[in-house]
Amino acid sequence: MDFDFTEDQVMLRNLVREFLTEQAPVKQVRDMMDDALGYDTTVYSQLMGLGVTPFPELYGGGGLGMIEQAIILEEMGRIPYPGPYFASVILAGSALMHSGDDNARARYLPDIANGDLTATLALIEDAVDWTPAGIGLAVTYDGGDLVLNGIKRFVPFGQSVDVVFVAGRAPGSSGADGVSLVVVPRDAAGLTVEPTTMLDMTSKVATLRFDNVHVPAENLVGAEGGAAAALEETLRAAAIAAAAEMLGASRKSLEMSNDYAKVRKQFGQFIGQFQAVKHKLAEMLELVENSHAAVYYAAWAVDAGAADAALAASVAKATLNESSKRVCGEAIQVHGGIGYTWEYDLHLYWKRAKYLEPLYGDTSYHRERVLEESLAQHAAS
């Protein structure tokens, strides 16, 4: 398969890289670690002004495909960009797009597309289960209101977005049945937000506690009890997007290692002249190129509606979970002592890769999914 980008895709990559390099340099990334919001609102607004969303033009979006989304996320991984793009566009936006709810799309997508509204998806609970079976937050009715009770953990940018798309279920339901998606303002009465400090301090995460949170019934997105399919599609997009971001972190770590090996001397010669370092860099390059193929095949499969799209998404996430850990870790080894220091930027990429590794499915989860999808395809053939 030809993985070369089209002329338009190359222009998009160059545009996003140039913008992020100028507007979100590493110094700003470090500054955002201690910022309560975790991102620069002006930069985020300008970024969204570039039209970098998959939403249809009807809703003010750029109509981009999954390949273009992967290109954008790979560039963000190279920075690594601190902001709610993943939470708003990939998570909340994808859930809306797959909800089948035209009213909800018209209500939220235009503001998300132009950056006036930030959003996220609250899915994971104490069980850290990526299947519908892990959703236990209760959604009940009280007159004309929906009432939410429960807890959500590891909510991306949960402490700073405007609204939260919450996955909950009707009492007495189980599995994929009875799962609904409800939009809750972050400042709703009864909602407690507890920021969580993660290894990657450039990615903000929060625990959300819902104690009799009332919202109007019109905040229900899609059919009542019918959100499981939309969430599955959303998690598929999120797995590919996270893999693309990890690819960007890996590629940047490889580039930094190559550059360092050309200037750092030990025992009177450049360390890149040592056979052991050459082998290490060659293995890192092989992992990065294989990862590139896995990510962009999965993105293509989603755009093309290929029968193996779900299989490809799990292959991509499982591949990047392992390869990014290896590449970013080996990059620190190539750099030696300076690679471990806070002042050197290399640790930012390793931490971003480690942060994304368990999210949207760890390696074991996606390898099991690969087996299930392969058996299903074999049975159908």
PDB file of N, CA and C in Angstrom, residues 54-151:
ATOM      1  N   PRO A  54     -12.861  17.229  11.933  1.00  0.00           N
ATOM      2  CA  PRO A  54     -13.496  16.327  10.968  1.00  0.00           C
ATOM      3  C   PRO A  54     -14.974  16.632  10.761  1.00  0.00           C
ATOM      4  N   PHE A  55     -15.502  17.636  11.434  1.00  0.00           N
ATOM      5  CA  PHE A  55     -16.928  17.904  11.353  1.00  0.00           C
ATOM      6  C   PHE A  55     -17.303  18.399   9.951  1.00  0.00           C
ATOM      7  N   PRO A  56     -18.513  18.090   9.495  1.00  0.00           N
ATOM      8  CA  PRO A  56     -18.943  18.580   8.174  1.00  0.00           C
ATOM      9  C   PRO A  56     -18.971  20.113   8.125  1.00  0.00           C
ATOM     10  N   GLU A  57     -18.827  20.639   6.930  1.00  0.00           N
ATOM     11  CA  GLU A  57     -18.862  22.096   6.760  1.00  0.00           C
ATOM     12  C   GLU A  57     -20.176  22.676   7.243  1.00  0.00           C
ATOM     13  N   LEU A  58     -21.248  21.872   7.189  1.00  0.00           N
ATOM     14  CA  LEU A  58     -22.556  22.307   7.688  1.00  0.00           C
ATOM     15  C   LEU A  58     -22.475  22.794   9.125  1.00  0.00           C
ATOM     16  N   TYR A  59     -21.554  22.181   9.907  1.00  0.00           N
ATOM     17  CA  TYR A  59     -21.400  22.550  11.318  1.00  0.00           C
ATOM     18  C   TYR A  59     -20.135  23.370  11.550  1.00  0.00           C
ATOM     19  N   GLY A  60     -19.599  23.949  10.500  1.00  0.00           N
ATOM     20  CA  GLY A  60     -18.430  24.808  10.649  1.00  0.00           C
ATOM     21  C   GLY A  60     -17.107  24.081  10.717  1.00  0.00           C
ATOM     22  N   GLY A  61     -17.110  22.787  10.415  1.00  0.00           N
ATOM     23  CA  GLY A  61     -15.872  22.020  10.493  1.00  0.00           C
ATOM     24  C   GLY A  61     -15.102  22.013   9.191  1.00  0.00           C
ATOM     25  N   GLY A  62     -13.947  21.356   9.215  1.00  0.00           N
ATOM     26  CA  GLY A  62     -13.108  21.289   8.026  1.00  0.00           C
ATOM     27  C   GLY A  62     -13.363  20.060   7.175  1.00  0.00           C
ATOM     28  N   GLY A  63     -14.219  19.145   7.661  1.00  0.00           N
ATOM     29  CA  GLY A  63     -14.548  17.948   6.884  1.00  0.00           C
ATOM     30  C   GLY A  63     -13.359  17.019   6.671  1.00  0.00           C
ATOM     31  N   LEU A  64     -12.410  17.017   7.613  1.00  0.00           N
ATOM     32  CA  LEU A  64     -11.213  16.193   7.455  1.00  0.00           C
ATOM     33  C   LEU A  64     -11.518  14.730   7.737  1.00  0.00           C
ATOM     34  N   GLY A  65     -10.729  13.853   7.129  1.00  0.00           N
ATOM     35  CA  GLY A  65     -10.853  12.415   7.374  1.00  0.00           C
ATOM     36  C   GLY A  65      -9.945  11.985   8.509  1.00  0.00           C
ATOM     37  N   MET A  66      -9.960  10.672   8.795  1.00  0.00           N
ATOM     38  CA  MET A  66      -9.135  10.135   9.879  1.00  0.00           C
ATOM     39  C   MET A  66      -7.653  10.242   9.549  1.00  0.00           C
ATOM     40  N   ILE A  67      -7.288  10.148   8.271  1.00  0.00           N
ATOM     41  CA  ILE A  67      -5.872  10.292   7.903  1.00  0.00           C
ATOM     42  C   ILE A  67      -5.387  11.696   8.266  1.00  0.00           C
ATOM     43  N   GLU A  68      -6.197  12.704   7.910  1.00  0.00           N
ATOM     44  CA  GLU A  68      -5.803  14.083   8.234  1.00  0.00           C
ATOM     45  C   GLU A  68      -5.765  14.295   9.753  1.00  0.00           C
ATOM     46  N   GLN A  69      -6.711  13.655  10.479  1.00  0.00           N
ATOM     47  CA  GLN A  69      -6.678  13.761  11.936  1.00  0.00           C
ATOM     48  C   GLN A  69      -5.395  13.141  12.486  1.00  0.00           C
ATOM     49  N   ALA A  70      -4.979  12.016  11.913  1.00  0.00           N
ATOM     50  CA  ALA A  70      -3.744  11.372  12.371  1.00  0.00           C
ATOM     51  C   ALA A  70      -2.539  12.264  12.104  1.00  0.00           C
ATOM     52  N   ILE A  71      -2.534  12.931  10.962  1.00  0.00           N
ATOM     53  CA  ILE A  71      -1.440  13.862  10.644  1.00  0.00           C
ATOM     54  C   ILE A  71      -1.363  14.970  11.699  1.00  0.00           C
ATOM     55  N   ILE A  72      -2.522  15.542  12.031  1.00  0.00           N
ATOM     56  CA  ILE A  72      -2.559  16.622  13.029  1.00  0.00           C
ATOM     57  C   ILE A  72      -2.093  16.122  14.392  1.00  0.00           C
ATOM     58  N   LEU A  73      -2.582  14.935  14.801  1.00  0.00           N
ATOM     59  CA  LEU A  73      -2.198  14.403  16.109  1.00  0.00           C
ATOM     60  C   LEU A  73      -0.720  14.029  16.149  1.00  0.00           C
ATOM     61  N   GLU A  74      -0.179  13.548  15.031  1.00  0.00           N
ATOM     62  CA  GLU A  74       1.258  13.240  15.012  1.00  0.00           C
ATOM     63  C   GLU A  74       2.064  14.508  15.232  1.00  0.00           C
ATOM     64  N   GLU A  75       1.642  15.607  14.611  1.00  0.00           N
ATOM     65  CA  GLU A  75       2.349  16.873  14.812  1.00  0.00           C
ATOM     66  C   GLU A  75       2.220  17.338  16.263  1.00  0.00           C
ATOM     67  N   MET A  76       1.055  17.122  16.868  1.00  0.00           N
ATOM     68  CA  MET A  76       0.888  17.507  18.278  1.00  0.00           C
ATOM     69  C   MET A  76       1.794  16.675  19.176  1.00  0.00           C
ATOM     70  N   GLY A  77       2.001  15.407  18.808  1.00  0.00           N
ATOM     71  CA  GLY A  77       2.893  14.562  19.593  1.00  0.00           C
ATOM     72  C   GLY A  77       4.330  15.019  19.521  1.00  0.00           C
ATOM     73  N   ARG A  78       4.706  15.721  18.450  1.00  0.00           N
ATOM     74  CA  ARG A  78       6.077  16.195  18.288  1.00  0.00           C
ATOM     75  C   ARG A  78       6.374  17.401  19.168  1.00  0.00           C
ATOM     76  N   ILE A  79       5.325  18.061  19.725  1.00  0.00           N
ATOM     77  CA  ILE A  79       5.584  19.300  20.469  1.00  0.00           C
ATOM     78  C   ILE A  79       6.014  19.041  21.920  1.00  0.00           C
ATOM     79  N   PRO A  80       5.346  18.342  22.809  1.00  0.00           N
ATOM     80  CA  PRO A  80       3.991  17.799  22.738  1.00  0.00           C
ATOM     81  C   PRO A  80       2.967  18.863  23.153  1.00  0.00           C
ATOM     82  N   TYR A  81       1.917  19.011  22.327  1.00  0.00           N
ATOM     83  CA  TYR A  81       0.965  20.100  22.492  1.00  0.00           C
ATOM     84  C   TYR A  81       0.096  19.909  23.739  1.00  0.00           C
ATOM     85  N   PRO A  82      -0.006  20.945  24.589  1.00  0.00           N
ATOM     86  CA  PRO A  82      -0.899  20.879  25.731  1.00  0.00           C
ATOM     87  C   PRO A  82      -2.197  21.624  25.426  1.00  0.00           C
ATOM     88  N   GLY A  83      -3.288  20.927  25.310  1.00  0.00           N
ATOM     89  CA  GLY A  83      -4.567  21.588  25.019  1.00  0.00           C
ATOM     90  C   GLY A  83      -5.675  20.571  24.893  1.00  0.00           C
ATOM     91  N   PRO A  84      -6.935  21.063  24.862  1.00  0.00           N
ATOM     92  CA  PRO A  84      -8.091  20.161  24.859  1.00  0.00           C
ATOM     93  C   PRO A  84      -8.542  19.730  23.468  1.00  0.00           C
ATOM     94  N   TYR A  85      -7.634  19.760  22.488  1.00  0.00           N
ATOM     95  CA  TYR A  85      -8.020  19.355  21.130  1.00  0.00           C
ATOM     96  C   TYR A  85      -8.495  17.904  21.109  1.00  0.00           C
ATOM     97  N   PHE A  86      -7.709  17.005  21.705  1.00  0.00           N
ATOM     98  CA  PHE A  86      -8.074  15.588  21.719  1.00  0.00           C
ATOM     99  C   PHE A  86      -9.412  15.408  22.435  1.00  0.00           C
ATOM    100  N   ALA A  87      -9.555  16.075  23.592  1.00  0.00           N
ATOM    101  CA  ALA A  87     -10.778  15.904  24.382  1.00  0.00           C
ATOM    102  C   ALA A  87     -11.999  16.438  23.638  1.00  0.00           C
ATOM    103  N   SER A  88     -11.858  17.621  23.037  1.00  0.00           N
ATOM    104  CA  SER A  88     -13.021  18.273  22.406  1.00  0.00           C
ATOM    105  C   SER A  88     -13.370  17.658  21.054  1.00  0.00           C
ATOM    106  N   VAL A  89     -12.360  17.462  20.217  1.00  0.00           N
ATOM    107  CA  VAL A  89     -12.612  17.046  18.826  1.00  0.00           C
ATOM    108  C   VAL A  89     -12.687  15.524  18.697  1.00  0.00           C
ATOM    109  N   ILE A  90     -11.672  14.829  19.216  1.00  0.00           N
ATOM    110  CA  ILE A  90     -11.613  13.373  19.029  1.00  0.00           C
ATOM    111  C   ILE A  90     -12.622  12.656  19.927  1.00  0.00           C
ATOM    112  N   LEU A  91     -12.742  13.077  21.183  1.00  0.00           N
ATOM    113  CA  LEU A  91     -13.632  12.374  22.111  1.00  0.00           C
ATOM    114  C   LEU A  91     -15.064  12.903  22.022  1.00  0.00           C
ATOM    115  N   ALA A  92     -15.296  14.132  22.484  1.00  0.00           N
ATOM    116  CA  ALA A  92     -16.659  14.667  22.485  1.00  0.00           C
ATOM    117  C   ALA A  92     -17.202  14.813  21.065  1.00  0.00           C
ATOM    118  N   GLY A  93     -16.359  15.326  20.155  1.00  0.00           N
ATOM    119  CA  GLY A  93     -16.803  15.530  18.771  1.00  0.00           C
ATOM    120  C   GLY A  93     -17.170  14.232  18.086  1.00  0.00           C
ATOM    121  N   SER A  94     -16.353  13.192  18.265  1.00  0.00           N
ATOM    122  CA  SER A  94     -16.653  11.900  17.642  1.00  0.00           C
ATOM    123  C   SER A  94     -17.931  11.303  18.218  1.00  0.00           C
ATOM    124  N   ALA A  95     -18.119  11.433  19.536  1.00  0.00           N
ATOM    125  CA  ALA A  95     -19.347  10.913  20.151  1.00  0.00           C
ATOM    126  C   ALA A  95     -20.571  11.596  19.553  1.00  0.00           C
ATOM    127  N   LEU A  96     -20.464  12.903  19.351  1.00  0.00           N
ATOM    128  CA  LEU A  96     -21.572  13.635  18.729  1.00  0.00           C
ATOM    129  C   LEU A  96     -21.803  13.188  17.289  1.00  0.00           C
ATOM    130  N   MET A  97     -20.723  13.066  16.544  1.00  0.00           N
ATOM    131  CA  MET A  97     -20.835  12.696  15.133  1.00  0.00           C
ATOM    132  C   MET A  97     -21.484  11.334  14.947  1.00  0.00           C
ATOM    133  N   HIS A  98     -21.242  10.419  15.879  1.00  0.00           N
ATOM    134  CA  HIS A  98     -21.767   9.061  15.753  1.00  0.00           C
ATOM    135  C   HIS A  98     -23.065   8.860  16.533  1.00  0.00           C
ATOM    136  N   SER A  99     -23.567   9.942  17.138  1.00  0.00           N
ATOM    137  CA  SER A  99     -24.766   9.806  17.979  1.00  0.00           C
ATOM    138  C   SER A  99     -26.048   9.677  17.164  1.00  0.00           C
ATOM    139  N   GLY A 100     -26.021  10.137  15.912  1.00  0.00           N
ATOM    140  CA  GLY A 100     -27.241  10.139  15.106  1.00  0.00           C
ATOM    141  C   GLY A 100     -28.231  11.214  15.534  1.00  0.00           C
ATOM    142  N   ASP A 101     -27.784  12.163  16.363  1.00  0.00           N
ATOM    143  CA  ASP A 101     -28.656  13.213  16.910  1.00  0.00           C
ATOM    144  C   ASP A 101     -28.351  14.534  16.200  1.00  0.00           C
ATOM    145  N   ASP A 102     -29.169  14.880  15.194  1.00  0.00           N
ATOM    146  CA  ASP A 102     -28.924  16.104  14.430  1.00  0.00           C
ATOM    147  C   ASP A 102     -29.066  17.356  15.294  1.00  0.00           C
ATOM    148  N   ASN A 103     -30.016  17.336  16.218  1.00  0.00           N
ATOM    149  CA  ASN A 103     -30.203  18.506  17.080  1.00  0.00           C
ATOM    150  C   ASN A 103     -28.978  18.757  17.953  1.00  0.00           C
ATOM    151  N   ALA A 104     -28.432  17.696  18.523  1.00  0.00           N
ATOM    152  CA  ALA A 104     -27.250  17.846  19.368  1.00  0.00           C
ATOM    153  C   ALA A 104     -26.048  18.291  18.540  1.00  0.00           C
ATOM    154  N   ARG A 105     -25.921  17.758  17.331  1.00  0.00           N
ATOM    155  CA  ARG A 105     -24.818  18.189  16.463  1.00  0.00           C
ATOM    156  C   ARG A 105     -24.917  19.687  16.182  1.00  0.00           C
ATOM    157  N   ALA A 106     -26.119  20.128  15.826  1.00  0.00           N
ATOM    158  CA  ALA A 106     -26.312  21.550  15.506  1.00  0.00           C
ATOM    159  C   ALA A 106     -26.095  22.420  16.730  1.00  0.00           C
ATOM    160  N   ARG A 107     -26.378  21.879  17.896  1.00  0.00           N
ATOM    161  CA  ARG A 107     -26.266  22.657  19.137  1.00  0.00           C
ATOM    162  C   ARG A 107     -24.814  22.831  19.582  1.00  0.00           C
ATOM    163  N   TYR A 108     -23.983  21.775  19.400  1.00  0.00           N
ATOM    164  CA  TYR A 108     -22.643  21.823  19.984  1.00  0.00           C
ATOM    165  C   TYR A 108     -21.499  21.908  18.965  1.00  0.00           C
ATOM    166  N   LEU A 109     -21.629  21.229  17.824  1.00  0.00           N
ATOM    167  CA  LEU A 109     -20.475  21.123  16.922  1.00  0.00           C
ATOM    168  C   LEU A 109     -19.954  22.469  16.401  1.00  0.00           C
ATOM    169  N   PRO A 110     -20.827  23.422  16.003  1.00  0.00           N
ATOM    170  CA  PRO A 110     -20.273  24.692  15.496  1.00  0.00           C
ATOM    171  C   PRO A 110     -19.392  25.409  16.514  1.00  0.00           C
ATOM    172  N   ASP A 111     -19.811  25.398  17.779  1.00  0.00           N
ATOM    173  CA  ASP A 111     -19.006  26.088  18.799  1.00  0.00           C
ATOM    174  C   ASP A 111     -17.717  25.330  19.108  1.00  0.00           C
ATOM    175  N   ILE A 112     -17.783  23.988  19.066  1.00  0.00           N
ATOM    176  CA  ILE A 112     -16.538  23.216  19.251  1.00  0.00           C
ATOM    177  C   ILE A 112     -15.595  23.485  18.088  1.00  0.00           C
ATOM    178  N   ALA A 113     -16.146  23.549  16.872  1.00  0.00           N
ATOM    179  CA  ALA A 113     -15.323  23.730  15.672  1.00  0.00           C
ATOM    180  C   ALA A 113     -14.580  25.064  15.676  1.00  0.00           C
ATOM    181  N   ASN A 114     -15.220  26.128  16.176  1.00  0.00           N
ATOM    182  CA  ASN A 114     -14.528  27.424  16.150  1.00  0.00           C
ATOM    183  C   ASN A 114     -13.778  27.723  17.450  1.00  0.00           C
ATOM    184  N   GLY A 115     -13.816  26.784  18.397  1.00  0.00           N
ATOM    185  CA  GLY A 115     -13.045  26.955  19.622  1.00  0.00           C
ATOM    186  C   GLY A 115     -13.755  27.709  20.716  1.00  0.00           C
ATOM    187  N   ASP A 116     -15.001  28.117  20.484  1.00  0.00           N
ATOM    188  CA  ASP A 116     -15.736  28.843  21.521  1.00  0.00           C
ATOM    189  C   ASP A 116     -16.206  27.935  22.646  1.00  0.00           C
ATOM    190  N   LEU A 117     -16.308  26.644  22.358  1.00  0.00           N
ATOM    191  CA  LEU A 117     -16.759  25.671  23.357  1.00  0.00           C
ATOM    192  C   LEU A 117     -15.733  24.546  23.443  1.00  0.00           C
ATOM    193  N   THR A 118     -15.333  24.209  24.668  1.00  0.00           N
ATOM    194  CA  THR A 118     -14.461  23.050  24.866  1.00  0.00           C
ATOM    195  C   THR A 118     -15.262  21.954  25.573  1.00  0.00           C
ATOM    196  N   ALA A 119     -14.947  20.720  25.259  1.00  0.00           N
ATOM    197  CA  ALA A 119     -15.720  19.598  25.784  1.00  0.00           C
ATOM    198  C   ALA A 119     -14.801  18.403  25.991  1.00  0.00           C
ATOM    199  N   THR A 120     -15.315  17.411  26.690  1.00  0.00           N
ATOM    200  CA  THR A 120     -14.571  16.171  26.870  1.00  0.00           C
ATOM    201  C   THR A 120     -15.556  15.030  27.051  1.00  0.00           C
ATOM    202  N   LEU A 121     -15.037  13.829  27.135  1.00  0.00           N
ATOM    203  CA  LEU A 121     -15.866  12.637  27.321  1.00  0.00           C
ATOM    204  C   LEU A 121     -15.478  11.978  28.640  1.00  0.00           C
ATOM    205  N   ALA A 122     -16.477  11.754  29.506  1.00  0.00           N
ATOM    206  CA  ALA A 122     -16.260  11.068  30.786  1.00  0.00           C
ATOM    207  C   ALA A 122     -16.766   9.646  30.645  1.00  0.00           C
ATOM    208  N   LEU A 123     -15.844   8.692  30.609  1.00  0.00           N
ATOM    209  CA  LEU A 123     -16.227   7.309  30.323  1.00  0.00           C
ATOM    210  C   LEU A 123     -15.765   6.342  31.415  1.00  0.00           C
ATOM    211  N   ILE A 124     -14.480   6.445  31.793  1.00  0.00           N
ATOM    212  CA  ILE A 124     -13.881   5.450  32.674  1.00  0.00           C
ATOM    213  C   ILE A 124     -14.294   5.651  34.129  1.00  0.00           C
ATOM    214  N   GLU A 125     -14.501   4.530  34.809  1.00  0.00           N
ATOM    215  CA  GLU A 125     -14.834   4.588  36.233  1.00  0.00           C
ATOM    216  C   GLU A 125     -13.801   3.786  37.022  1.00  0.00           C
ATOM    217  N   ASP A 126     -14.146   3.342  38.204  1.00  0.00           N
ATOM    218  CA  ASP A 126     -13.161   2.658  39.047  1.00  0.00           C
ATOM    219  C   ASP A 126     -12.609   1.394  38.406  1.00  0.00           C
ATOM    220  N   ALA A 127     -13.422   0.706  37.604  1.00  0.00           N
ATOM    221  CA  ALA A 127     -12.998  -0.576  37.028  1.00  0.00           C
ATOM    222  C   ALA A 127     -11.997  -0.408  35.889  1.00  0.00           C
ATOM    223  N   VAL A 128     -11.836   0.836  35.348  1.00  0.00           N
ATOM    224  CA  VAL A 128     -10.967   1.089  34.194  1.00  0.00           C
ATOM    225  C   VAL A 128     -11.241   0.054  33.103  1.00  0.00           C
ATOM    226  N   ASP A 129     -12.509  -0.042  32.729  1.00  0.00           N
ATOM    227  CA  ASP A 129     -12.974  -0.990  31.716  1.00  0.00           C
ATOM    228  C   ASP A 129     -13.411  -0.197  30.489  1.00  0.00           C
ATOM    229  N   TRP A 130     -12.849  -0.526  29.314  1.00  0.00           N
ATOM    230  CA  TRP A 130     -13.164   0.236  28.099  1.00  0.00           C
ATOM    231  C   TRP A 130     -14.383  -0.308  27.368  1.00  0.00           C
ATOM    232  N   THR A 131     -15.042  -1.301  27.938  1.00  0.00           N
ATOM    233  CA  THR A 131     -16.264  -1.833  27.335  1.00  0.00           C
ATOM    234  C   THR A 131     -17.480  -1.226  28.026  1.00  0.00           C
ATOM    235  N   PRO A 132     -18.670  -1.321  27.433  1.00  0.00           N
ATOM    236  CA  PRO A 132     -19.878  -0.778  28.076  1.00  0.00           C
ATOM    237  C   PRO A 132     -20.125  -1.378  29.458  1.00  0.00           C
ATOM    238  N   ALA A 133     -19.625  -2.577  29.700  1.00  0.00           N
ATOM    239  CA  ALA A 133     -19.840  -3.220  31.000  1.00  0.00           C
ATOM    240  C   ALA A 133     -19.217  -2.414  32.141  1.00  0.00           C
ATOM    241  N   GLY A 134     -18.229  -1.564  31.821  1.00  0.00           N
ATOM    242  CA  GLY A 134     -17.563  -0.784  32.852  1.00  0.00           C
ATOM    243  C   GLY A 134     -18.298   0.485  33.232  1.00  0.00           C
ATOM    244  N   ILE A 135     -19.413   0.789  32.543  1.00  0.00           N
ATOM    245  CA  ILE A 135     -20.174   2.012  32.821  1.00  0.00           C
ATOM    246  C   ILE A 135     -21.211   1.719  33.899  1.00  0.00           C
ATOM    247  N   GLY A 136     -21.084   2.415  35.029  1.00  0.00           N
ATOM    248  CA  GLY A 136     -22.012   2.179  36.130  1.00  0.00           C
ATOM    249  C   GLY A 136     -22.719   3.427  36.614  1.00  0.00           C
ATOM    250  N   LEU A 137     -22.260   4.613  36.167  1.00  0.00           N
ATOM    251  CA  LEU A 137     -22.882   5.865  36.607  1.00  0.00           C
ATOM    252  C   LEU A 137     -24.380   5.840  36.280  1.00  0.00           C
ATOM    253  N   ALA A 138     -25.206   6.131  37.287  1.00  0.00           N
ATOM    254  CA  ALA A 138     -26.658   5.999  37.137  1.00  0.00           C
ATOM    255  C   ALA A 138     -27.277   7.249  36.531  1.00  0.00           C
ATOM    256  N   VAL A 139     -28.135   7.061  35.548  1.00  0.00           N
ATOM    257  CA  VAL A 139     -28.906   8.157  34.938  1.00  0.00           C
ATOM    258  C   VAL A 139     -30.385   7.843  35.141  1.00  0.00           C
ATOM    259  N   THR A 140     -31.058   8.701  35.896  1.00  0.00           N
ATOM    260  CA  THR A 140     -32.478   8.505  36.176  1.00  0.00           C
ATOM    261  C   THR A 140     -33.238   9.783  35.838  1.00  0.00           C
ATOM    262  N   TYR A 141     -34.544   9.723  35.947  1.00  0.00           N
ATOM    263  CA  TYR A 141     -35.397  10.892  35.673  1.00  0.00           C
ATOM    264  C   TYR A 141     -35.990  11.413  36.970  1.00  0.00           C
ATOM    265  N   ASP A 142     -36.099  12.736  37.037  1.00  0.00           N
ATOM    266  CA  ASP A 142     -36.811  13.391  38.130  1.00  0.00           C
ATOM    267  C   ASP A 142     -37.637  14.504  37.500  1.00  0.00           C
ATOM    268  N   GLY A 143     -38.913  14.218  37.237  1.00  0.00           N
ATOM    269  CA  GLY A 143     -39.728  15.177  36.503  1.00  0.00           C
ATOM    270  C   GLY A 143     -39.197  15.330  35.097  1.00  0.00           C
ATOM    271  N   GLY A 144     -38.844  16.585  34.723  1.00  0.00           N
ATOM    272  CA  GLY A 144     -38.316  16.829  33.385  1.00  0.00           C
ATOM    273  C   GLY A 144     -36.807  16.833  33.333  1.00  0.00           C
ATOM    274  N   ASP A 145     -36.170  16.465  34.427  1.00  0.00           N
ATOM    275  CA  ASP A 145     -34.706  16.496  34.490  1.00  0.00           C
ATOM    276  C   ASP A 145     -34.110  15.089  34.436  1.00  0.00           C
ATOM    277  N   LEU A 146     -32.869  15.044  33.964  1.00  0.00           N
ATOM    278  CA  LEU A 146     -32.045  13.844  34.108  1.00  0.00           C
ATOM    279  C   LEU A 146     -31.196  14.025  35.361  1.00  0.00           C
ATOM    280  N   VAL A 147     -31.040  12.961  36.120  1.00  0.00           N
ATOM    281  CA  VAL A 147     -30.273  13.028  37.363  1.00  0.00           C
ATOM    282  C   VAL A 147     -29.118  12.029  37.276  1.00  0.00           C
ATOM    283  N   LEU A 148     -27.897  12.522  37.547  1.00  0.00           N
ATOM    284  CA  LEU A 148     -26.710  11.681  37.433  1.00  0.00           C
ATOM    285  C   LEU A 148     -26.076  11.467  38.806  1.00  0.00           C
ATOM    286  N   ASN A 149     -25.731  10.211  39.081  1.00  0.00           N
ATOM    287  CA  ASN A 149     -25.032   9.867  40.323  1.00  0.00           C
ATOM    288  C   ASN A 149     -23.945   8.850  40.018  1.00  0.00           C
ATOM    289  N   GLY A 150     -22.728   9.165  40.446  1.00  0.00           N
ATOM    290  CA  GLY A 150     -21.629   8.225  40.214  1.00  0.00           C
ATOM    291  C   GLY A 150     -20.309   8.952  40.125  1.00  0.00           C
ATOM    292  N   ILE A 151     -19.301   8.273  39.596  1.00  0.00           N
ATOM    293  CA  ILE A 151     -17.952   8.829  39.528  1.00  0.00           C
ATOM    294  C   ILE A 151     -17.326   8.501  38.170  1.00  0.00           C
TER     295      ILE A 151
END
